[in-house]
């Protein structure tokens, strides 16, 4: 598959991360390792961001977890995952053996959780981690860190101390001042920002059955095409505030979306909800992007970014 | 499991709000209890449907759809030779045993039961399909006995005893599957039930369609799409 033009280097003054392509599958939409192998050659895109991993195994939320809305969906999975120990033991070998590039997505309830996870990533020579400080679906931790610039600065600094690899912090859009959060993360030593995580949302369905309404409601994180304008706005704001690279996400499902995100400062992309609709979308997008660049004589991804920004 | 391009062979109205779709594709194998997940242009997520029949020679799948929302209302408008994209075959199907079988389909839950009945017949396994519908106009044909109005469950004790039933298979609303599982326990026989839950990815990745099961004394999560949709009645932790 043609991806030769898509080499992407995310770099700041201290570190860099080289990806085969700028297309990354978003956390929680691609499993831990090779789950999508039936549909695509996993070596053909930038990286997978693993399902959010916590120190201990988590069973996630009870009850309904998915609610479809116009142009998107609400999820309240609640960080169900196997835990870091089992990930290292059973999933990491698969990633390494199959040479699948990945970002280890980590989440915790306390600052100590994140510090320990960072240390484990360091010890296992994991090249890049993406810190989830913005999951809207767990009761404590996580989002609380992600919404206050001071606590986010502290948390990022502590993770930085324990981890020398490429440190990405994933920001929440559920804030009135994304610039302050982005600045805090950059000042604390993060190498890159990914944004946006899901938006808080509430889905309600009322069915008239017999002589009464039966109500179903799911409160959680809203994702999909419907959040793209919010994501574009947030990425634009982040770009104004920081110099470190940005991995953009939020409703991406076609080539045009990639261009739009580049125009507001994206250096790479994550694809989330669209994977559920088309499991081959990551490789299809990479291929389409590559073809577009060949056809239009654009040398490489850096040049594409320049072309879009200068127009 | 992969994605297929299917060609619609026919769309036939089979009750007031249900349709039968025949879809031809390259899919070579499928068993009852498994499902397909169809891409609908007017919905965010794919729509899962139990396989209601499969003809290996012509590689034709049968599904039954009950009109519920945007997805099913789109599918009913399809015409012969229209193309659809679907993921298949998904999930684990029924594990057929050579035992006198009672099949219980509630509402549109009859779909995988019809396929299972075909399979049992081909294996010469004695079987009896009972199905239940809310009203006459909702009835879908193909059962040995059909209950209209009342509960499909009311007749089961008698049938189990009369026909010396050794295993139950069922598909339908959560409450029916729960009661079928309890009935199996009471009669000390096995039940296999095909469950349903709102899904996002339909291949086990997103963890959206989780139920709780009892695995050797430990409570574990299981995904309806990948670990199921068929579970043993006595392993499900019923809500």
Short mmCIF file of C-alpha atoms in Angstrom, two decimals:
data_model
loop_
_atom_site.label_atom_id
_atom_site.label_comp_id
_atom_site.label_asym_id
_atom_site.label_seq_id
_atom_site.Cartn_x
_atom_site.Cartn_y
_atom_site.Cartn_z
CA UNK A 1 0.00 0.00 0.00
CA UNK A 2 1.29 3.42 -0.89
CA UNK A 3 2.20 5.40 2.18
CA UNK A 4 5.70 6.46 1.18
CA UNK A 5 4.95 10.17 1.31
CA UNK A 6 3.35 10.13 4.69
CA UNK A 7 6.29 9.89 7.08
CA UNK A 8 5.47 12.18 9.97
CA UNK A 9 7.82 13.54 12.57
CA UNK A 10 6.29 15.01 15.70
CA UNK A 11 9.03 17.06 17.28
CA UNK A 12 9.73 19.74 19.81
CA UNK A 13 13.01 21.05 21.13
CA UNK A 14 13.69 18.00 23.30
CA UNK A 15 12.30 14.93 21.60
CA UNK A 16 10.70 13.60 18.49
CA UNK A 17 8.44 10.75 17.47
CA UNK A 18 8.56 9.40 13.94
CA UNK A 19 5.42 7.83 12.51
CA UNK A 20 4.96 6.02 9.20
CA UNK A 21 1.87 8.14 8.57
CA UNK A 22 0.02 10.88 10.47
CA UNK A 23 -3.04 8.63 10.91
CA UNK A 24 -3.45 7.19 14.41
CA UNK A 25 -6.41 5.21 15.70
CA UNK A 26 -7.91 6.83 18.79
CA UNK A 27 -7.88 5.21 22.19
CA UNK A 28 -10.79 2.92 22.89
CA UNK A 29 -11.68 2.40 19.27
CA UNK A 30 -8.97 -0.03 18.24
CA UNK A 31 -8.40 -2.39 21.14
CA UNK A 32 -4.95 -3.06 22.50
CA UNK A 33 -3.01 -4.46 19.59
CA UNK A 34 -4.01 -6.53 16.60
CA UNK A 35 -7.79 -6.71 16.96
CA UNK A 36 -8.35 -5.02 13.59
CA UNK A 37 -5.93 -7.22 11.71
CA UNK A 38 -8.74 -8.84 9.73
CA UNK A 39 -9.51 -5.50 8.13
CA UNK A 40 -6.22 -3.74 7.55
CA UNK A 41 -2.48 -4.18 7.54
CA UNK A 42 -1.65 -2.65 10.90
CA UNK A 43 1.77 -1.61 9.67
CA UNK A 44 0.26 0.76 7.17
CA UNK A 45 -0.67 3.57 9.46
CA UNK A 46 0.99 5.79 12.05
CA UNK A 47 0.14 4.13 15.31
CA UNK A 48 -2.65 2.82 17.40
CA UNK A 49 -3.42 4.53 20.65
CA UNK A 50 -4.21 1.65 22.97
CA UNK A 51 -7.35 1.35 24.99
CA UNK A 52 -6.91 3.44 28.15
CA UNK A 53 -4.86 1.40 30.62
CA UNK A 54 -5.06 1.77 34.39
CA UNK A 55 -2.87 0.28 37.12
CA UNK A 56 -5.48 -2.31 38.04
CA UNK A 57 -7.94 -4.12 35.83
CA UNK A 58 -11.29 -2.29 35.54
CA UNK A 59 -14.68 -3.77 34.66
CA UNK A 60 -16.09 -0.41 33.57
CA UNK A 61 -19.64 0.85 33.97
CA UNK A 62 -22.78 -1.22 34.44
CA UNK A 63 -25.87 -0.69 32.33
CA UNK A 64 -26.14 0.73 28.85
CA UNK A 65 -22.86 2.04 27.52
CA UNK A 66 -23.69 3.21 24.02
CA UNK A 67 -26.26 5.68 22.77
CA UNK A 68 -26.47 6.72 19.16
CA UNK A 69 -27.28 10.34 18.28
CA UNK A 70 -27.55 12.22 15.01
CA UNK A 71 -24.05 12.36 13.57
CA UNK A 72 -22.41 10.71 16.53
CA UNK A 73 -22.62 8.57 19.62
CA UNK A 74 -22.37 8.82 23.39
CA UNK A 75 -20.33 6.25 25.28
CA UNK A 76 -19.93 5.52 28.95
CA UNK A 77 -17.62 2.53 28.86
CA UNK A 78 -15.89 3.64 32.05
CA UNK A 79 -12.34 2.64 31.16
CA UNK A 80 -12.87 -1.09 31.12
CA UNK A 81 -9.38 -2.51 30.60
CA UNK A 82 -7.11 -5.41 31.49
CA UNK A 83 -4.74 -3.38 33.69
CA UNK A 84 -1.11 -2.50 33.01
CA UNK A 85 0.35 -5.77 34.25
CA UNK A 86 -1.68 -7.90 31.90
CA UNK A 87 -1.11 -5.42 29.08
CA UNK A 88 2.66 -5.74 29.49
CA UNK A 89 2.40 -9.50 29.77
CA UNK A 90 -0.02 -10.32 26.97
CA UNK A 91 -0.54 -7.35 24.62
CA UNK A 92 2.89 -5.73 24.47
CA UNK A 93 4.53 -8.88 23.05
CA UNK A 94 1.97 -8.89 20.22
CA UNK A 95 2.63 -5.23 19.42
CA UNK A 96 6.37 -5.82 19.45
CA UNK A 97 6.26 -9.06 17.49
CA UNK A 98 4.03 -7.58 14.80
CA UNK A 99 5.97 -4.31 14.83
CA UNK A 100 2.84 -2.27 15.41
CA UNK A 101 3.66 1.29 16.44
CA UNK A 102 1.55 2.42 19.35
CA UNK A 103 0.93 5.07 21.95
CA UNK A 104 0.30 3.62 25.39
CA UNK A 105 -2.80 5.43 26.63
CA UNK A 106 -2.80 5.65 30.43
CA UNK A 107 -5.40 6.81 32.95
CA UNK A 108 -5.58 6.94 36.72
CA UNK A 109 -7.58 8.04 39.72
CA UNK A 110 -4.71 9.58 41.64
CA UNK A 111 -1.48 11.31 40.76
CA UNK A 112 0.37 8.26 42.13
CA UNK A 113 -1.44 6.03 39.63
CA UNK A 114 -0.15 8.11 36.75
CA UNK A 115 3.38 8.25 38.20
CA UNK A 116 3.49 4.47 38.59
CA UNK A 117 2.15 3.93 35.08
CA UNK A 118 4.76 6.32 33.69
CA UNK A 119 7.48 4.41 35.49
CA UNK A 120 6.24 1.10 34.12
CA UNK A 121 6.20 2.59 30.61
CA UNK A 122 9.76 3.83 31.15
CA UNK A 123 10.98 0.44 32.40
CA UNK A 124 9.43 -1.32 29.42
CA UNK A 125 10.99 1.06 26.91
CA UNK A 126 7.65 2.21 25.62
CA UNK A 127 8.38 4.87 23.06
CA UNK A 128 5.32 7.07 23.52
CA UNK A 129 2.54 7.49 26.05
CA UNK A 130 -0.69 9.40 25.76
CA UNK A 131 -1.99 10.57 29.10
CA UNK A 132 -5.75 10.55 29.46
CA UNK A 133 -6.58 13.37 31.85
CA UNK A 134 -9.97 13.87 30.36
CA UNK A 135 -12.11 10.76 30.50
CA UNK A 136 -15.63 11.96 31.32
CA UNK A 137 -16.75 8.51 32.37
CA UNK A 138 -15.00 7.72 35.62
CA UNK A 139 -16.07 9.06 38.95
CA UNK A 140 -12.76 10.25 40.39
CA UNK A 141 -9.45 11.43 39.00
CA UNK A 142 -8.95 11.75 35.32
CA UNK A 143 -11.20 14.63 34.32
CA UNK A 144 -10.54 16.50 37.55
CA UNK A 145 -6.86 16.66 36.67
CA UNK A 146 -7.68 17.62 33.17
CA UNK A 147 -9.76 20.70 33.86
CA UNK A 148 -7.56 22.66 36.22
CA UNK A 149 -4.35 24.17 34.78
CA UNK A 150 -2.50 23.98 38.10
CA UNK A 151 -3.27 20.36 38.85
CA UNK A 152 -2.65 19.46 35.22
CA UNK A 153 0.77 21.15 35.40
CA UNK A 154 1.62 19.22 38.57
CA UNK A 155 0.43 15.93 37.15
CA UNK A 156 2.28 16.36 33.86
CA UNK A 157 5.49 17.38 35.71
CA UNK A 158 5.33 14.27 37.88
CA UNK A 159 4.80 12.02 34.88
CA UNK A 160 7.64 13.78 33.07
CA UNK A 161 10.00 13.02 35.98
CA UNK A 162 9.31 9.30 35.68
CA UNK A 163 9.18 9.01 31.94
CA UNK A 164 11.77 9.98 29.39
CA UNK A 165 9.95 8.92 26.23
CA UNK A 166 7.57 10.92 24.03
CA UNK A 167 4.90 12.32 26.33
CA UNK A 168 1.53 13.23 24.87
CA UNK A 169 -1.23 14.72 27.00
CA UNK A 170 -4.81 14.34 25.75
CA UNK A 171 -6.92 17.37 26.56
CA UNK A 172 -10.58 17.68 27.39
CA UNK A 173 -12.87 20.03 25.52
CA UNK A 174 -15.09 20.31 28.60
CA UNK A 175 -13.44 23.54 29.68
CA UNK A 176 -13.91 27.24 29.20
CA UNK A 177 -10.18 27.84 28.70
CA UNK A 178 -8.37 25.23 26.64
CA UNK A 179 -5.43 27.59 26.12
CA UNK A 180 -4.59 27.61 29.82
CA UNK A 181 -4.62 23.80 29.88
CA UNK A 182 -2.45 23.57 26.78
CA UNK A 183 0.05 26.05 28.18
CA UNK A 184 0.22 24.19 31.50
CA UNK A 185 0.97 20.95 29.72
CA UNK A 186 3.67 22.49 27.56
CA UNK A 187 5.34 24.22 30.49
CA UNK A 188 5.34 20.98 32.48
CA UNK A 189 7.39 19.32 29.79
CA UNK A 190 4.93 17.44 27.61
CA UNK A 191 6.16 16.77 24.08
CA UNK A 192 2.83 16.88 22.32
CA UNK A 193 -0.88 17.52 22.85
CA UNK A 194 -3.71 15.38 21.53
CA UNK A 195 -7.19 16.87 21.41
CA UNK A 196 -10.02 16.62 21.78
CA UNK A 197 -11.37 13.92 24.02
CA UNK A 198 -15.13 13.41 23.98
CA UNK A 199 -17.58 16.11 24.94
CA UNK A 200 -19.97 15.61 27.81
CA UNK A 201 -23.34 14.60 26.48
CA UNK A 202 -26.68 13.15 27.52
CA UNK A 203 -28.80 10.97 25.28
CA UNK A 204 -32.44 10.46 26.14
CA UNK A 205 -35.02 8.23 24.53
CA UNK A 206 -38.64 8.13 25.59
CA UNK A 207 -40.90 5.38 24.28
CA UNK A 208 -44.63 5.45 24.84
CA UNK A 209 -45.41 1.86 25.83
CA UNK A 210 -48.86 0.90 26.99
CA UNK A 211 -49.90 3.92 29.00
CA UNK A 212 -46.60 5.30 30.15
CA UNK A 213 -43.24 6.56 28.93
CA UNK A 214 -40.28 4.25 29.26
CA UNK A 215 -37.16 6.38 29.57
CA UNK A 216 -33.68 5.36 28.59
CA UNK A 217 -30.82 7.74 29.17
CA UNK A 218 -27.07 7.51 28.71
CA UNK A 219 -24.73 10.21 29.96
CA UNK A 220 -21.17 10.08 28.77
CA UNK A 221 -18.74 11.22 26.11
CA UNK A 222 -20.07 12.47 22.79
CA UNK A 223 -17.99 11.66 19.70
CA UNK A 224 -18.34 11.41 15.95
CA UNK A 225 -18.86 13.79 13.06
CA UNK A 226 -21.12 16.06 15.10
CA UNK A 227 -18.22 17.24 17.31
CA UNK A 228 -15.91 18.28 14.47
CA UNK A 229 -16.64 22.05 14.68
CA UNK A 230 -15.83 21.97 18.41
CA UNK A 231 -12.63 20.06 17.74
CA UNK A 232 -11.55 22.47 15.00
CA UNK A 233 -12.15 25.38 17.35
CA UNK A 234 -10.21 23.76 20.19
CA UNK A 235 -7.24 22.76 18.03
CA UNK A 236 -7.11 26.29 16.66
CA UNK A 237 -7.05 27.66 20.21
CA UNK A 238 -4.36 25.21 21.31
CA UNK A 239 -2.22 26.12 18.31
CA UNK A 240 -2.39 29.77 19.31
CA UNK A 241 -1.17 28.91 22.81
CA UNK A 242 1.65 26.39 22.36
CA UNK A 243 4.55 25.41 20.12
CA UNK A 244 4.57 21.66 20.72
CA UNK A 245 2.95 19.49 18.05
CA UNK A 246 -0.77 18.69 18.09
CA UNK A 247 -2.48 15.42 17.27
CA UNK A 248 -5.99 16.44 16.29
CA UNK A 249 -9.15 14.41 16.58
CA UNK A 250 -12.89 14.86 16.71
CA UNK A 251 -15.21 13.65 13.98
CA UNK A 252 -12.61 12.90 11.33
CA UNK A 253 -13.95 10.58 8.65
CA UNK A 254 -12.73 11.81 5.27
CA UNK A 255 -9.75 13.34 3.49
CA UNK A 256 -11.21 16.84 3.57
CA UNK A 257 -11.38 16.64 7.37
CA UNK A 258 -7.63 16.06 7.51
CA UNK A 259 -7.01 19.21 5.48
CA UNK A 260 -9.33 21.23 7.70
CA UNK A 261 -7.49 20.12 10.82
CA UNK A 262 -4.10 20.85 9.23
CA UNK A 263 -5.34 24.37 8.51
CA UNK A 264 -5.83 24.98 12.23
CA UNK A 265 -2.52 23.48 13.28
CA UNK A 266 -2.74 19.68 13.31
CA UNK A 267 0.52 17.77 12.92
CA UNK A 268 -1.13 14.34 12.99
CA UNK A 269 -4.62 12.91 13.42
CA UNK A 270 -6.55 10.38 15.40
CA UNK A 271 -9.57 8.54 14.07
CA UNK A 272 -12.10 7.31 16.60
CA UNK A 273 -15.79 6.74 16.06
CA UNK A 274 -15.34 6.36 12.29
CA UNK A 275 -13.53 3.06 12.94
CA UNK A 276 -16.82 1.60 14.12
CA UNK A 277 -18.49 2.54 10.86
CA UNK A 278 -15.66 1.48 8.59
CA UNK A 279 -12.99 -0.71 10.16
CA UNK A 280 -10.65 -0.02 7.24
CA UNK A 281 -10.90 3.76 7.49
CA UNK A 282 -7.44 4.41 8.93
CA UNK A 283 -5.66 2.64 6.10
CA UNK A 284 -8.08 4.04 3.50
CA UNK A 285 -7.43 7.60 4.67
CA UNK A 286 -3.66 7.06 4.66
CA UNK A 287 -3.85 5.71 1.16
CA UNK A 288 -6.09 8.52 -0.09
CA UNK A 289 -3.83 11.13 1.45
CA UNK A 290 -0.81 9.57 -0.19
CA UNK A 291 -2.55 9.44 -3.56
CA UNK A 292 -3.62 13.06 -3.25
CA UNK A 293 -0.03 14.08 -2.62
CA UNK A 294 1.34 12.08 -5.55
CA UNK A 295 -1.30 13.46 -7.90
CA UNK A 296 -0.67 17.02 -6.82
CA UNK A 297 3.10 16.71 -6.68
CA UNK A 298 3.40 17.44 -3.01
CA UNK A 299 6.74 16.15 -1.81
CA UNK A 300 5.94 15.07 1.70
CA UNK A 301 3.63 15.63 4.65
CA UNK A 302 5.62 18.64 5.83
CA UNK A 303 5.12 20.29 2.46
CA UNK A 304 1.40 19.51 2.54
CA UNK A 305 1.13 21.29 5.88
CA UNK A 306 2.98 24.29 4.46
CA UNK A 307 0.77 24.39 1.37
CA UNK A 308 -2.40 24.39 3.46
CA UNK A 309 -1.17 26.92 6.01
CA UNK A 310 0.01 29.36 3.34
CA UNK A 311 -3.23 29.37 1.44
CA UNK B 1 -14.64 -11.96 9.90
CA UNK B 2 -14.32 -9.25 7.29
CA UNK B 3 -16.37 -6.75 5.39
CA UNK B 4 -18.41 -7.93 2.44
CA UNK B 5 -20.22 -6.34 -0.43
CA UNK B 6 -23.63 -7.90 -0.68
CA UNK B 7 -26.15 -7.76 -3.45
CA UNK B 8 -29.81 -7.61 -2.52
CA UNK B 9 -31.72 -10.48 -4.12
CA UNK B 10 -35.11 -9.60 -2.66
CA UNK B 11 -36.90 -7.58 0.00
CA UNK B 12 -40.19 -9.09 1.03
CA UNK B 13 -42.75 -7.83 3.53
CA UNK B 14 -43.55 -10.67 5.94
CA UNK B 15 -45.69 -8.94 8.57
CA UNK B 16 -47.07 -5.53 9.34
CA UNK B 17 -43.65 -4.21 10.34
CA UNK B 18 -41.13 -6.87 9.35
CA UNK B 19 -39.26 -7.65 6.14
CA UNK B 20 -37.17 -10.52 4.88
CA UNK B 21 -33.98 -9.60 3.00
CA UNK B 22 -32.04 -12.07 0.87
CA UNK B 23 -28.45 -10.97 0.34
CA UNK B 24 -25.91 -12.60 -1.94
CA UNK B 25 -22.21 -12.15 -1.24
CA UNK B 26 -18.88 -13.97 -1.05
CA UNK B 27 -19.54 -15.03 2.52
CA UNK B 28 -18.91 -18.77 2.60
CA UNK B 29 -19.89 -19.83 6.08
CA UNK B 30 -22.30 -18.84 8.80
CA UNK B 31 -24.08 -20.65 11.60
CA UNK B 32 -27.24 -19.85 13.48
CA UNK B 33 -26.82 -17.37 16.30
CA UNK B 34 -24.19 -15.43 14.37
CA UNK B 35 -25.03 -12.02 12.99
CA UNK B 36 -24.06 -9.46 10.39
CA UNK B 37 -23.61 -5.73 10.84
CA UNK B 38 -24.89 -3.58 8.00
CA UNK B 39 -23.64 -0.13 7.07
CA UNK B 40 -26.61 2.23 6.70
CA UNK B 41 -25.92 5.59 5.07
CA UNK B 42 -28.32 7.47 7.30
CA UNK B 43 -27.11 6.26 10.72
CA UNK B 44 -23.86 6.76 12.64
CA UNK B 45 -23.51 3.15 13.68
CA UNK B 46 -23.95 -0.08 11.78
CA UNK B 47 -27.03 -2.16 12.43
CA UNK B 48 -26.68 -5.76 13.67
CA UNK B 49 -29.06 -8.48 12.47
CA UNK B 50 -29.20 -12.17 13.31
CA UNK B 51 -28.75 -14.45 10.37
CA UNK B 52 -32.09 -16.13 9.69
CA UNK B 53 -30.87 -18.52 7.03
CA UNK B 54 -27.90 -19.29 4.84
CA UNK B 55 -27.78 -21.13 1.54
CA UNK B 56 -24.21 -22.30 1.00
CA UNK B 57 -24.66 -23.14 -2.66
CA UNK B 58 -25.92 -19.76 -3.74
CA UNK B 59 -24.06 -17.95 -0.94
CA UNK B 60 -27.26 -16.23 0.04
CA UNK B 61 -27.97 -14.92 3.49
CA UNK B 62 -31.39 -14.29 4.93
CA UNK B 63 -32.11 -11.68 7.57
CA UNK B 64 -35.38 -10.50 9.07
CA UNK B 65 -35.75 -6.88 10.03
CA UNK B 66 -38.39 -5.27 12.20
CA UNK B 67 -38.97 -1.59 11.51
CA UNK B 68 -37.69 0.39 14.45
CA UNK B 69 -35.77 3.46 13.30
CA UNK B 70 -33.66 5.04 10.59
CA UNK B 71 -31.56 1.93 9.87
CA UNK B 72 -34.38 -0.52 9.30
CA UNK B 73 -36.47 2.05 7.43
CA UNK B 74 -33.56 2.51 5.05
CA UNK B 75 -33.07 -1.23 4.57
CA UNK B 76 -36.70 -1.84 3.66
CA UNK B 77 -36.35 0.55 0.71
CA UNK B 78 -33.57 -1.50 -0.89
CA UNK B 79 -34.29 -3.02 -4.30
CA UNK B 80 -33.00 -6.06 -6.13
CA UNK B 81 -29.31 -5.66 -7.10
CA UNK B 82 -28.72 -2.77 -4.70
CA UNK B 83 -25.40 -3.13 -2.90
CA UNK B 84 -24.81 -3.11 0.82
CA UNK B 85 -21.69 -3.36 2.94
CA UNK B 86 -21.72 -5.64 5.95
CA UNK B 87 -19.35 -7.24 8.43
CA UNK B 88 -19.72 -11.00 8.80
CA UNK B 89 -19.89 -13.57 10.18
CA UNK B 90 -19.94 -12.03 13.63
CA UNK B 91 -20.00 -13.59 17.08
CA UNK B 92 -20.40 -17.12 18.35
CA UNK B 93 -23.46 -19.06 17.26
CA UNK B 94 -25.44 -21.83 18.88
CA UNK B 95 -23.54 -24.98 19.81
CA UNK B 96 -25.85 -27.60 18.44
CA UNK B 97 -26.23 -30.72 20.51
CA UNK B 98 -27.79 -33.98 19.49
CA UNK B 99 -30.69 -33.62 21.92
CA UNK B 100 -34.42 -33.14 21.62
CA UNK B 101 -34.57 -29.41 21.13
CA UNK B 102 -37.11 -26.77 21.97
CA UNK B 103 -36.63 -23.47 20.14
CA UNK B 104 -38.30 -20.38 21.56
CA UNK B 105 -38.52 -17.22 19.49
CA UNK B 106 -40.13 -14.09 20.89
CA UNK B 107 -41.08 -11.44 18.35
CA UNK B 108 -38.34 -10.75 15.81
CA UNK B 109 -36.22 -13.10 17.94
CA UNK B 110 -37.65 -15.82 15.71
CA UNK B 111 -35.00 -14.92 13.10
CA UNK B 112 -32.06 -17.03 14.36
CA UNK B 113 -34.48 -19.73 15.49
CA UNK B 114 -35.58 -20.30 11.89
CA UNK B 115 -31.94 -20.75 10.86
CA UNK B 116 -31.28 -23.05 13.81
CA UNK B 117 -34.34 -25.10 12.87
CA UNK B 118 -32.90 -25.55 9.35
CA UNK B 119 -29.60 -26.71 10.82
CA UNK B 120 -31.23 -29.14 13.25
CA UNK B 121 -33.36 -30.54 10.45
CA UNK B 122 -30.28 -31.10 8.30
CA UNK B 123 -28.70 -32.99 11.19
CA UNK B 124 -31.88 -34.99 11.81
CA UNK B 125 -32.21 -33.68 15.33
CA UNK B 126 -35.74 -33.69 16.68
CA UNK B 127 -36.91 -30.14 17.31
CA UNK B 128 -39.95 -27.99 18.00
CA UNK B 129 -40.14 -24.25 17.40
CA UNK B 130 -42.57 -22.14 19.35
CA UNK B 131 -42.81 -18.45 18.73
CA UNK B 132 -44.77 -15.60 20.20
CA UNK B 133 -46.04 -12.31 18.83
CA UNK B 134 -47.96 -9.42 20.36
CA UNK B 135 -50.63 -9.40 17.67
CA UNK B 136 -51.79 -11.38 14.66
CA UNK B 137 -50.51 -8.80 12.17
CA UNK B 138 -47.00 -9.08 13.64
CA UNK B 139 -46.83 -12.83 13.15
CA UNK B 140 -43.92 -14.28 11.19
CA UNK B 141 -44.34 -17.75 9.77
CA UNK B 142 -42.18 -20.84 10.15
CA UNK B 143 -42.92 -22.15 13.64
CA UNK B 144 -44.46 -25.41 14.79
CA UNK B 145 -46.62 -23.44 17.19
CA UNK B 146 -47.36 -19.75 17.34
CA UNK B 147 -48.71 -17.87 20.34
CA UNK B 148 -50.49 -14.61 19.62
CA UNK B 149 -51.15 -12.15 22.39
CA UNK B 150 -50.27 -14.14 25.52
CA UNK B 151 -46.81 -15.15 26.60
CA UNK B 152 -44.84 -17.70 24.67
CA UNK B 153 -43.53 -18.86 28.04
CA UNK B 154 -46.88 -20.08 29.37
CA UNK B 155 -46.82 -23.24 27.27
CA UNK B 156 -43.27 -24.30 27.85
CA UNK B 157 -43.55 -26.43 31.00
CA UNK B 158 -46.05 -28.64 29.31
CA UNK B 159 -44.14 -28.95 26.05
CA UNK B 160 -40.89 -29.78 27.83
CA UNK B 161 -42.56 -32.62 29.71
CA UNK B 162 -44.69 -33.87 26.83
CA UNK B 163 -41.87 -33.97 24.30
CA UNK B 164 -39.09 -34.94 26.69
CA UNK B 165 -37.15 -31.84 25.71
CA UNK B 166 -33.45 -32.00 26.55
CA UNK B 167 -32.24 -28.56 25.50
CA UNK B 168 -33.67 -25.05 25.04
CA UNK B 169 -32.53 -22.47 22.50
CA UNK B 170 -33.99 -18.99 22.52
CA UNK B 171 -33.84 -15.47 21.16
CA UNK B 172 -35.98 -12.52 22.13
CA UNK B 173 -36.23 -9.72 24.67
CA UNK B 174 -34.00 -9.83 27.75
CA UNK B 175 -36.85 -10.80 30.06
CA UNK B 176 -37.84 -13.77 27.89
CA UNK B 177 -34.28 -15.07 27.82
CA UNK B 178 -34.03 -14.69 31.57
CA UNK B 179 -37.23 -16.68 32.11
CA UNK B 180 -36.19 -19.33 29.57
CA UNK B 181 -32.91 -19.72 31.46
CA UNK B 182 -34.78 -20.10 34.76
CA UNK B 183 -37.07 -22.66 33.18
CA UNK B 184 -34.10 -24.66 31.92
CA UNK B 185 -32.66 -24.67 35.42
CA UNK B 186 -35.96 -25.85 36.87
CA UNK B 187 -36.05 -28.76 34.42
CA UNK B 188 -32.36 -29.40 34.84
CA UNK B 189 -31.63 -28.96 31.16
CA UNK B 190 -29.33 -26.69 29.20
CA UNK B 191 -30.38 -23.36 27.67
CA UNK B 192 -28.55 -21.39 25.00
CA UNK B 193 -29.77 -17.84 24.49
CA UNK B 194 -28.93 -15.26 21.81
CA UNK B 195 -28.64 -11.86 23.50
CA UNK B 196 -29.01 -8.36 22.19
CA UNK B 197 -27.46 -5.07 23.27
CA UNK B 198 -26.74 -1.75 21.56
CA UNK B 199 -23.39 -2.10 19.82
CA UNK B 200 -20.88 0.30 18.38
CA UNK B 201 -18.02 -1.67 16.77
CA UNK B 202 -19.71 -5.12 16.65
CA UNK B 203 -16.32 -6.87 16.71
CA UNK B 204 -15.41 -6.83 20.41
CA UNK B 205 -13.17 -3.79 20.51
CA UNK B 206 -15.18 -0.91 21.96
CA UNK B 207 -16.63 -2.77 24.98
CA UNK B 208 -19.97 -1.09 24.42
CA UNK B 209 -22.22 -4.16 24.60
CA UNK B 210 -21.08 -5.71 27.84
CA UNK B 211 -23.03 -8.12 30.02
CA UNK B 212 -21.87 -9.86 33.18
CA UNK B 213 -21.26 -13.57 33.15
CA UNK B 214 -20.21 -16.09 35.75
CA UNK B 215 -17.02 -17.79 34.66
CA UNK B 216 -16.00 -20.59 36.98
CA UNK B 217 -17.33 -18.71 39.98
CA UNK B 218 -15.86 -15.36 38.94
CA UNK B 219 -17.93 -12.47 37.63
CA UNK B 220 -16.51 -11.29 34.34
CA UNK B 221 -17.48 -8.94 31.55
CA UNK B 222 -18.45 -10.47 28.24
CA UNK B 223 -19.20 -8.66 25.02
CA UNK B 224 -22.45 -9.61 23.34
CA UNK B 225 -20.91 -9.02 19.89
CA UNK B 226 -17.76 -11.13 20.21
CA UNK B 227 -18.06 -13.43 23.24
CA UNK B 228 -21.76 -13.88 22.41
CA UNK B 229 -24.32 -13.25 21.19
CA UNK B 230 -25.09 -16.82 22.25
CA UNK B 231 -24.50 -17.59 25.91
CA UNK B 232 -25.46 -20.46 28.18
CA UNK B 233 -28.47 -19.41 30.22
CA UNK B 234 -26.79 -20.38 33.47
CA UNK B 235 -23.64 -18.34 32.87
CA UNK B 236 -25.41 -15.01 32.39
CA UNK B 237 -25.83 -12.82 35.48
CA UNK B 238 -29.42 -11.73 34.85
CA UNK B 239 -30.33 -8.16 35.79
#
